[in-house]
Amino acid sequence: MGEPEEGGGGGGGGLRRGSLALLTDLYQFTMAYGYWRGGRHREPAHFELFFRRCPFQGAFAHCAGLGECLAFLRAFRFSPADIEYLESVLPVTTDKAFFDYLLTVDASEVSVSSVPEGSVVFSKVPLFQVKGPLLVVQLLETTLLCLVNYASLVATNAARFRLAAGPHKKLMEMGLRRAQGPDGGLSASRYSYMGGFDFTSNVLAGKLYGIPLRGTVAHSYVSSFTSLAEVNPRSLLPLGSKEEPVDFLSLVETWLSQVCQLLHVPLDQEWHPKLLCRSPCPERAGIPSHRSPSGQWGPGQAVGGDQVLVPDLQQAGNEIDMIGVGTHLVTCPLQPSLGCVYKLVEVNGCPRLKVTEDKEKATIPGSKVVYRLWDAAGFPCMDLLALEEESPPRAGQEVEFWPLGGAEGAGKVTPAAVEILHRVYLKNGQVCQPLPSLLEIRNHALASLSKLNPAHKRLQEPEAYQVAMTEKLHILLTALQRDSQ
């Protein structure tokens, strides 16, 4: 049930990979060996995956990468060739029985709870909660972070472009040539579509994930013509129509006349073979001239840009209905990493706390349930962290809370509705929730973002979303902090 499928754009990550068990840091095996030598490798442990700050100086992010993580966990095991390689790189003093044990390791005792993929999430709220034998869930750390960090960052970046462009203009991802290698290019196409883009120029991503394809033309095609006499054929059939062929050159002349009127420049037929606009006139089309967005411009065509200039394209008077974005989307230059971390919060039923002088890096101990509280206006207003054994908050009843990292003391809120944020997607190694298709994840992402208060969606100086803990969790945290001093 729900096992990730190959291709087709489903929630399972698209292109099937083999085991990624060695896609990790060497020190994970050092720790695993320490657990094994100390007889602690079977102790039940609980890790949480989260980020400390929202990306791009915003107030939200999108959770992405769940499908690929589940595919990784279903395939997690070490082959004899993997073990042979590990024996060659670990110290020669490593007990041979440890390698025999690794041959038996898989994710059959691992359980994962997560917010649904595409959901809006906030800083310090777990995206994933991972439970299982200490040695195994430790070995999962690096790979899970690798699969979630970039996916969530690109999806969030795409969502911000969608907010900037508004709901009606089409968005096209066209960053393959600037992406961080083939895997980065495919991930960028997949997760930008999830975050709200409509098309990709990446043909392989279209085949693998079912993302609609679109594209423009390069300078080389336009500059290859020297005169209109080289244009052949001169007439074209309308797309999807049984009408008579259209005189294409006459249609181009009509478009060119409209462009020249818009730019207030004289119509010169010598422009025809050389017209490839990267940026329309800034004063008349609303696009800053110092930018260098890529793509062809004209009625019904696309230009490129970043989140600074995209809002200008909503100004009245222009006929641009599609925006193509490449480098600024797939490389996330404003923030190259989301910075997700994977922290131990409980071992053998005992809460664990990371002791640090940096308050931002402090962890919240214990196995927890996260509740999303909604206000009377229908917006989420708080994510509340509570211990598993606590009674859940109820709609219409006052809840006392303690802000995370805050020194202002307790507060009170009365939610109009209460939602449990996480769902169990992997139970003892088996996927236990039907996995949505990529299109369904995209729709959920757009719906999740639409429910967010406009104050939290602002691209500039957004209002911070409230994340807090219950009184019992605050008491536990305070006690552990005191005992650690």
Coordinates of C-alpha atoms in Angstrom, one line a residue:
M1 CA 0.0 0.0 0.0
G2 CA 1.3 3.4 -1.0
E3 CA 4.8 2.3 -2.0
P4 CA 6.5 5.0 -4.0
E5 CA 6.2 4.4 -7.7
E6 CA 8.5 5.0 -10.6
G7 CA 7.8 7.9 -12.9
G8 CA 4.4 9.5 -13.5
G9 CA 5.0 12.4 -11.1
G10 CA 3.6 10.7 -8.0
G11 CA 4.4 11.6 -4.4
G12 CA 7.0 8.8 -4.2
G13 CA 9.8 10.9 -5.7
G14 CA 9.5 10.1 -9.4
L15 CA 12.7 8.5 -10.7
R16 CA 13.3 5.3 -8.6
R17 CA 16.8 5.2 -7.0
G18 CA 18.7 2.3 -5.6
S19 CA 19.7 2.2 -2.0
L20 CA 21.2 5.5 -0.8
A21 CA 22.5 4.0 2.4
L22 CA 26.0 5.2 1.7
L23 CA 24.9 8.7 0.8
T24 CA 25.9 10.0 4.3
D25 CA 28.8 11.4 6.3
L26 CA 31.5 9.1 7.6
Y27 CA 31.0 10.2 11.2
Q28 CA 27.5 8.6 11.1
F29 CA 29.3 5.2 11.0
T30 CA 31.7 6.3 13.8
M31 CA 28.7 7.0 16.0
A32 CA 26.9 3.9 14.9
Y33 CA 29.9 1.9 15.9
G34 CA 30.0 3.6 19.3
Y35 CA 26.4 2.7 19.9
W36 CA 27.0 -0.9 18.8
R37 CA 30.1 -1.3 21.0
G38 CA 28.3 0.1 24.0
G39 CA 25.3 -2.2 23.5
R40 CA 23.0 0.8 22.9
H41 CA 22.2 0.3 19.3
R42 CA 18.7 -1.1 20.0
E43 CA 17.6 1.6 22.3
P44 CA 14.4 3.3 21.1
A45 CA 15.2 6.9 20.0
H46 CA 13.3 9.9 18.6
F47 CA 14.7 12.5 16.3
E48 CA 13.1 15.7 14.9
L49 CA 13.9 17.4 11.6
F50 CA 13.2 21.2 11.5
F51 CA 14.7 24.5 10.5
R52 CA 15.6 27.4 12.9
R53 CA 14.7 30.4 10.7
C54 CA 12.3 30.9 7.8
P55 CA 14.1 31.3 4.5
F56 CA 14.4 34.5 2.4
Q57 CA 13.6 36.7 5.5
G58 CA 10.0 35.5 5.2
A59 CA 7.6 34.0 7.7
F60 CA 6.9 30.6 6.2
A61 CA 8.3 27.7 4.2
H62 CA 6.8 24.7 2.4
C63 CA 7.6 21.1 3.5
A64 CA 8.9 19.2 0.5
G65 CA 10.7 16.0 -0.1
L66 CA 8.6 13.6 1.9
G67 CA 7.9 11.2 -1.1
E68 CA 11.6 10.9 -1.8
C69 CA 12.4 10.3 1.9
L70 CA 9.9 7.5 2.0
A71 CA 11.4 5.9 -1.1
F72 CA 14.8 6.1 0.5
L73 CA 13.6 4.5 3.7
R74 CA 11.8 1.7 1.9
A75 CA 15.1 0.8 0.1
F76 CA 17.4 1.4 3.0
R77 CA 19.9 -1.5 3.5
F78 CA 23.6 -2.2 2.9
S79 CA 24.7 -4.5 0.2
P80 CA 27.7 -6.8 0.5
A81 CA 29.6 -4.4 -1.7
D82 CA 28.7 -1.5 0.6
I83 CA 30.0 -3.4 3.6
E84 CA 33.2 -4.3 1.8
Y85 CA 33.8 -0.6 1.0
L86 CA 33.0 0.4 4.6
E87 CA 35.6 -2.1 5.8
S88 CA 38.2 -0.5 3.6
V89 CA 37.6 3.1 5.0
L90 CA 36.8 2.5 8.7
P91 CA 39.7 1.9 11.1
V92 CA 41.4 -1.5 10.9
T93 CA 40.6 -2.0 14.6
T94 CA 36.8 -2.0 13.9
D95 CA 35.3 -5.2 15.1
K96 CA 34.4 -7.5 12.2
A97 CA 31.1 -8.4 13.9
F98 CA 30.0 -4.8 13.4
F99 CA 30.0 -5.2 9.7
D100 CA 28.1 -8.4 10.0
Y101 CA 25.5 -6.5 12.0
L102 CA 25.2 -3.7 9.4
L103 CA 24.3 -6.4 6.8
T104 CA 21.1 -6.9 8.9
V105 CA 20.2 -3.2 9.2
D106 CA 17.2 -1.8 7.4
A107 CA 14.3 0.6 8.2
S108 CA 11.8 -2.1 9.2
E109 CA 11.5 -0.7 12.7
V110 CA 11.5 2.9 11.7
S111 CA 8.3 5.1 12.0
V112 CA 8.0 8.6 10.5
S113 CA 5.4 11.3 11.2
S114 CA 5.3 14.3 8.9
V115 CA 3.2 17.3 7.9
P116 CA 1.6 16.5 4.5
E117 CA 4.0 17.3 1.7
G118 CA 3.4 20.8 0.4
S119 CA 2.1 22.2 3.8
V120 CA 3.1 25.6 5.0
V121 CA 5.5 25.2 7.9
F122 CA 7.3 27.5 10.4
S123 CA 10.6 27.7 12.2
K124 CA 11.3 25.3 15.0
V125 CA 8.3 23.2 14.2
P126 CA 9.2 19.6 13.3
L127 CA 8.7 18.8 9.6
F128 CA 9.5 15.1 10.4
Q129 CA 9.5 13.1 13.6
V130 CA 11.6 9.9 13.2
K131 CA 11.4 7.0 15.7
G132 CA 13.3 3.7 15.7
P133 CA 16.4 1.9 17.0
L134 CA 19.1 4.5 17.9
L135 CA 21.8 3.2 15.5
V136 CA 19.4 3.1 12.6
V137 CA 17.7 6.5 13.0
Q138 CA 21.2 8.0 13.6
L139 CA 22.4 6.7 10.2
L140 CA 19.4 8.3 8.5
E141 CA 20.3 11.9 9.5
T142 CA 22.4 13.1 6.6
T143 CA 20.3 11.6 3.8
L144 CA 17.0 12.9 5.1
L145 CA 18.5 16.4 5.5
C146 CA 19.8 16.2 1.9
L147 CA 16.4 15.1 0.5
V148 CA 14.5 17.8 2.5
N149 CA 16.7 20.9 2.5
Y150 CA 16.9 21.7 -1.2
A151 CA 13.4 20.5 -2.0
S152 CA 11.8 22.7 0.7
L153 CA 13.9 25.7 -0.2
V154 CA 13.0 25.6 -3.9
A155 CA 9.4 25.0 -3.2
T156 CA 9.3 28.0 -0.9
N157 CA 11.2 30.1 -3.4
A158 CA 8.6 29.2 -6.1
A159 CA 5.8 30.0 -3.7
R160 CA 7.2 33.5 -3.2
F161 CA 7.4 34.0 -7.0
R162 CA 3.8 32.9 -7.2
L163 CA 2.8 35.5 -4.5
A164 CA 4.8 38.2 -6.3
A165 CA 3.2 37.4 -9.7
G166 CA -0.3 37.1 -8.5
P167 CA -2.7 34.3 -9.2
H168 CA -3.4 34.9 -13.0
K169 CA 0.0 35.1 -14.7
K170 CA 1.6 31.8 -15.7
L171 CA 5.0 30.9 -14.3
M172 CA 7.6 28.9 -16.2
E173 CA 10.7 27.3 -14.6
M174 CA 13.6 27.5 -17.0
G175 CA 16.7 27.1 -14.9
L176 CA 18.1 23.7 -16.0
R177 CA 21.3 25.1 -17.5
R178 CA 22.1 27.0 -14.3
A179 CA 21.1 24.2 -11.9
Q180 CA 23.5 22.3 -9.6
G181 CA 23.9 19.3 -11.8
P182 CA 21.3 17.0 -13.3
D183 CA 19.8 15.9 -10.0
G184 CA 19.5 19.6 -9.0
G185 CA 17.9 20.4 -12.3
L186 CA 15.3 17.7 -11.9
S187 CA 14.6 18.6 -8.3
A188 CA 14.3 22.3 -9.2
S189 CA 11.7 21.4 -11.9
R190 CA 9.7 19.1 -9.6
Y191 CA 9.6 21.3 -6.5
S192 CA 9.1 24.6 -8.3
Y193 CA 6.0 23.1 -9.9
M194 CA 5.0 21.9 -6.4
G195 CA 5.4 25.5 -5.1
G196 CA 3.1 27.0 -7.7
F197 CA 4.9 27.2 -11.1
D198 CA 2.8 26.1 -14.1
F199 CA 5.4 24.9 -16.5
T200 CA 9.0 23.8 -16.9
S201 CA 11.3 23.9 -19.9
N202 CA 13.0 20.7 -18.7
V203 CA 11.9 17.9 -21.0
L204 CA 13.1 15.1 -18.9
A205 CA 11.2 16.5 -15.9
G206 CA 8.1 16.7 -18.1
K207 CA 8.5 13.0 -19.0
L208 CA 9.3 11.8 -15.4
Y209 CA 6.9 13.9 -13.4
G210 CA 4.1 14.9 -15.8
I211 CA 4.9 18.6 -15.5
P212 CA 3.5 20.7 -18.5
L213 CA 6.3 21.9 -20.8
R214 CA 6.8 25.3 -22.3
G215 CA 9.7 27.2 -23.8
T216 CA 10.8 30.3 -25.8
V217 CA 13.7 30.5 -28.3
A218 CA 17.3 31.6 -27.9
H219 CA 19.1 34.6 -29.4
S220 CA 20.9 32.2 -31.8
Y221 CA 17.6 31.3 -33.6
V222 CA 16.6 34.9 -34.1
S223 CA 20.1 36.1 -35.1
S224 CA 20.4 33.2 -37.6
F225 CA 18.0 35.2 -39.9
T226 CA 19.2 38.1 -42.0
S227 CA 16.0 39.0 -43.8
L228 CA 12.3 38.1 -44.0
A229 CA 13.1 36.4 -47.3
E230 CA 14.6 33.6 -45.3
V231 CA 11.4 32.9 -43.4
N232 CA 9.8 29.7 -44.8
P233 CA 7.1 28.6 -44.6
R234 CA 5.4 32.0 -44.5
S235 CA 2.0 30.6 -43.3
L236 CA 1.1 28.4 -40.4
L237 CA -2.0 26.4 -39.3
P238 CA -3.6 27.7 -36.0
L239 CA -2.8 25.4 -33.1
G240 CA -5.6 22.8 -32.6
S241 CA -7.7 24.4 -35.3
K242 CA -9.1 23.2 -38.6
E243 CA -9.1 26.7 -40.0
E244 CA -7.2 27.9 -43.0
P245 CA -3.5 28.6 -42.7
V246 CA -2.6 32.1 -41.3
D247 CA -0.2 34.5 -42.9
F248 CA 2.4 34.3 -40.1
L249 CA 4.4 37.3 -41.3
S250 CA 1.4 39.6 -41.3
L251 CA 0.6 38.4 -37.8
V252 CA 4.1 39.2 -36.7
E253 CA 3.8 42.7 -38.3
T254 CA 0.6 43.3 -36.3
W255 CA 2.3 42.2 -33.0
L256 CA 5.3 44.4 -33.8
S257 CA 3.1 47.4 -34.4
Q258 CA 1.5 46.9 -31.0
V259 CA 4.9 46.6 -29.4
C260 CA 6.2 49.8 -31.0
Q261 CA 3.0 51.7 -30.0
L262 CA 3.5 50.4 -26.4
L263 CA 7.2 51.5 -26.4
H264 CA 6.5 54.8 -28.3
V265 CA 9.1 54.0 -30.9
P266 CA 8.8 54.2 -34.7
L267 CA 7.9 51.1 -36.6
D268 CA 11.0 50.0 -38.6
Q269 CA 10.7 46.9 -40.7
E270 CA 14.5 46.3 -40.4
W271 CA 13.8 45.3 -36.8
H272 CA 11.8 42.2 -37.8
P273 CA 14.6 39.7 -37.9
K274 CA 16.4 41.1 -34.9
L275 CA 13.6 41.6 -32.4
L276 CA 14.4 39.6 -29.2
C277 CA 13.6 41.7 -26.2
R278 CA 15.2 40.7 -22.9
S279 CA 13.7 43.6 -21.0
P280 CA 10.9 46.0 -22.3
C281 CA 11.3 49.7 -21.8
P282 CA 11.4 50.3 -18.0
E283 CA 9.2 53.4 -18.0
R284 CA 6.5 51.9 -20.2
A285 CA 6.5 48.2 -19.3
G286 CA 7.4 48.4 -15.6
I287 CA 10.6 46.4 -15.7
P288 CA 13.9 47.9 -14.3
S289 CA 16.4 48.3 -17.2
H290 CA 19.4 47.3 -15.0
R291 CA 18.0 43.7 -14.7
S292 CA 18.7 41.1 -17.2
P293 CA 15.7 38.7 -17.2
S294 CA 15.8 36.0 -19.9
G295 CA 13.2 35.1 -22.4
Q296 CA 11.3 36.5 -25.4
W297 CA 8.8 39.3 -24.9
G298 CA 5.6 40.0 -26.8
P299 CA 1.9 39.6 -26.6
G300 CA 1.2 36.2 -25.0
Q301 CA 4.8 35.5 -24.4
A302 CA 7.3 35.3 -21.5
V303 CA 9.9 37.4 -19.8
G304 CA 12.1 36.4 -16.9
G305 CA 12.8 38.0 -13.6
D306 CA 13.3 37.8 -9.9
Q307 CA 11.1 38.5 -6.9
V308 CA 12.0 42.2 -7.0
L309 CA 10.8 42.9 -10.5
V310 CA 8.0 40.4 -10.8
P311 CA 5.5 42.5 -8.9
D312 CA 6.1 45.3 -11.5
L313 CA 4.7 42.9 -14.1
Q314 CA 1.2 43.2 -12.5
Q315 CA 1.0 46.9 -13.4
A316 CA -1.8 47.7 -15.7
G317 CA -1.0 48.3 -19.4
N318 CA 1.3 45.4 -20.2
E319 CA 0.2 42.3 -22.0
I320 CA 2.7 39.9 -20.5
D321 CA 0.9 36.8 -19.3
M322 CA 3.8 34.4 -18.7
I323 CA 7.0 34.9 -16.7
G324 CA 9.9 32.6 -17.1
V325 CA 12.4 32.3 -14.2
G326 CA 15.7 30.5 -14.3
T327 CA 18.8 31.3 -12.2
H328 CA 16.9 33.2 -9.5
L329 CA 14.6 30.3 -8.9
V330 CA 16.8 27.2 -9.0
T331 CA 19.9 28.6 -7.3
C332 CA 18.1 30.5 -4.6
P333 CA 20.8 33.2 -4.5
L334 CA 19.2 35.1 -1.6
Q335 CA 19.6 32.0 0.6
P336 CA 21.4 29.0 -0.7
S337 CA 20.4 26.6 2.1
L338 CA 17.3 26.2 4.2
G339 CA 19.4 25.0 7.2
C340 CA 17.3 22.1 8.4
V341 CA 18.7 20.2 11.3
Y342 CA 18.1 16.7 12.8
K343 CA 18.1 16.6 16.5
L344 CA 17.8 13.9 19.2
V345 CA 14.9 14.6 21.6
E346 CA 14.4 11.3 23.4
V347 CA 16.3 8.0 24.1
N348 CA 14.8 5.1 26.0
G349 CA 11.9 7.2 27.1
C350 CA 14.1 9.9 28.6
P351 CA 14.0 13.4 27.1
R352 CA 17.2 14.8 25.6
L353 CA 18.3 18.4 25.4
K354 CA 21.1 20.0 23.4
V355 CA 23.0 22.3 25.8
T356 CA 24.3 25.4 24.1
E357 CA 25.0 29.0 24.8
D358 CA 23.3 30.0 21.6
K359 CA 19.6 30.1 22.5
E360 CA 18.6 29.8 18.9
K361 CA 20.3 26.4 18.7
A362 CA 18.6 25.0 21.8
T363 CA 16.3 22.0 21.2
I364 CA 12.9 21.3 22.7
P365 CA 13.1 17.9 24.5
G366 CA 10.7 15.0 24.5
S367 CA 8.3 13.2 22.1
K368 CA 5.8 15.8 21.1
V369 CA 2.5 16.4 19.3
V370 CA 2.1 19.6 17.4
Y371 CA -1.3 21.3 17.1
R372 CA -2.1 24.1 14.7
L373 CA -4.6 26.6 16.2
W374 CA -6.9 28.6 14.0
D375 CA -8.5 31.9 14.8
A376 CA -12.1 33.1 14.2
A377 CA -11.1 34.6 10.9
G378 CA -10.1 31.2 9.5
F379 CA -6.3 31.8 9.6
P380 CA -3.8 29.6 11.4
C381 CA -2.6 31.7 14.3
M382 CA -0.2 29.4 16.3
D383 CA 1.6 26.1 16.2
L384 CA 1.6 24.7 19.8
L385 CA 4.1 22.0 20.8
A386 CA 2.9 19.6 23.6
L387 CA 4.1 16.4 25.2
E388 CA 2.6 13.2 23.8
E389 CA 0.9 12.4 27.1
E390 CA -0.9 15.8 27.4
S391 CA -4.6 16.2 26.7
P392 CA -5.1 18.0 23.4
P393 CA -6.3 21.6 23.3
R394 CA -9.9 22.1 22.3
A395 CA -11.7 24.6 20.1
G396 CA -13.4 27.3 22.1
Q397 CA -11.4 26.6 25.3
E398 CA -8.7 28.9 26.5
V399 CA -5.1 27.6 26.1
E400 CA -2.1 28.8 28.1
F401 CA 1.1 28.9 26.1
W402 CA 4.8 29.8 26.4
P403 CA 6.4 31.4 23.3
L404 CA 9.5 29.6 22.1
G405 CA 12.6 31.5 23.0
G406 CA 10.5 34.3 24.5
A407 CA 11.1 36.0 27.8
E408 CA 7.7 37.6 28.1
G409 CA 6.2 34.7 30.0
A410 CA 3.0 32.9 29.5
G411 CA 0.1 33.9 27.3
K412 CA -3.4 32.7 26.6
V413 CA -5.3 32.0 23.4
T414 CA -8.8 30.6 22.6
P415 CA -8.7 28.8 19.2
A416 CA -11.7 28.6 17.0
A417 CA -10.4 25.3 15.6
V418 CA -7.6 22.8 16.4
E419 CA -5.7 20.6 14.0
I420 CA -3.1 17.9 14.6
L421 CA -0.3 18.8 12.3
H422 CA 1.5 15.5 11.7
R423 CA 0.4 12.2 10.2
V424 CA 2.1 8.9 10.4
Y425 CA 3.4 8.0 6.9
L426 CA 5.8 5.2 7.8
K427 CA 5.0 2.6 10.5
N428 CA 7.6 0.0 11.2
G429 CA 9.1 0.4 7.7
Q430 CA 5.8 0.3 5.9
V431 CA 4.2 3.2 4.1
C432 CA 0.8 3.6 5.7
Q433 CA -0.7 6.6 4.0
P434 CA -1.7 6.8 0.3
L435 CA 0.8 9.1 -1.4
P436 CA -0.6 11.9 -3.4
S437 CA 0.5 12.7 -7.0
L438 CA 2.7 15.7 -7.7
L439 CA -0.3 17.6 -9.0
E440 CA -2.2 16.8 -5.8
I441 CA 0.8 18.0 -3.7
R442 CA 0.9 21.2 -5.8
N443 CA -2.8 21.8 -5.2
H444 CA -2.3 21.2 -1.5
A445 CA 0.6 23.6 -1.4
L446 CA -1.4 26.4 -3.1
A447 CA -4.4 25.8 -0.8
S448 CA -2.2 25.7 2.3
L449 CA -0.6 29.0 1.3
S450 CA -3.9 30.6 0.5
K451 CA -5.1 30.0 4.1
L452 CA -2.2 31.9 5.6
N453 CA -2.9 35.3 7.0
P454 CA -1.7 38.0 4.5
A455 CA 0.5 39.5 7.3
H456 CA 2.5 36.3 7.3
K457 CA 2.7 36.1 3.5
R458 CA 4.2 39.5 2.9
L459 CA 7.4 39.3 0.9
Q460 CA 8.9 42.2 2.7
E461 CA 8.9 42.5 6.5
P462 CA 6.2 39.9 7.2
E463 CA 4.7 39.4 10.6
A464 CA 6.3 36.5 12.5
Y465 CA 4.1 33.5 13.0
Q466 CA 3.6 32.4 16.6
V467 CA 5.2 29.1 17.7
A468 CA 4.8 28.1 21.4
M469 CA 4.8 25.3 23.9
T470 CA 2.4 24.1 26.6
E471 CA 3.1 24.7 30.3
K472 CA 4.1 21.1 30.9
L473 CA 6.6 21.2 28.1
H474 CA 8.0 24.5 29.4
I475 CA 8.4 23.0 32.9
L476 CA 10.3 20.0 31.4
L477 CA 12.5 22.3 29.3
T478 CA 13.3 24.6 32.3
A479 CA 14.1 21.6 34.6
L480 CA 16.5 20.0 32.0
Q481 CA 18.2 23.4 31.4
R482 CA 18.7 23.8 35.2
D483 CA 20.0 20.3 35.6
S484 CA 22.5 20.8 32.8
Q485 CA 24.1 23.8 34.4

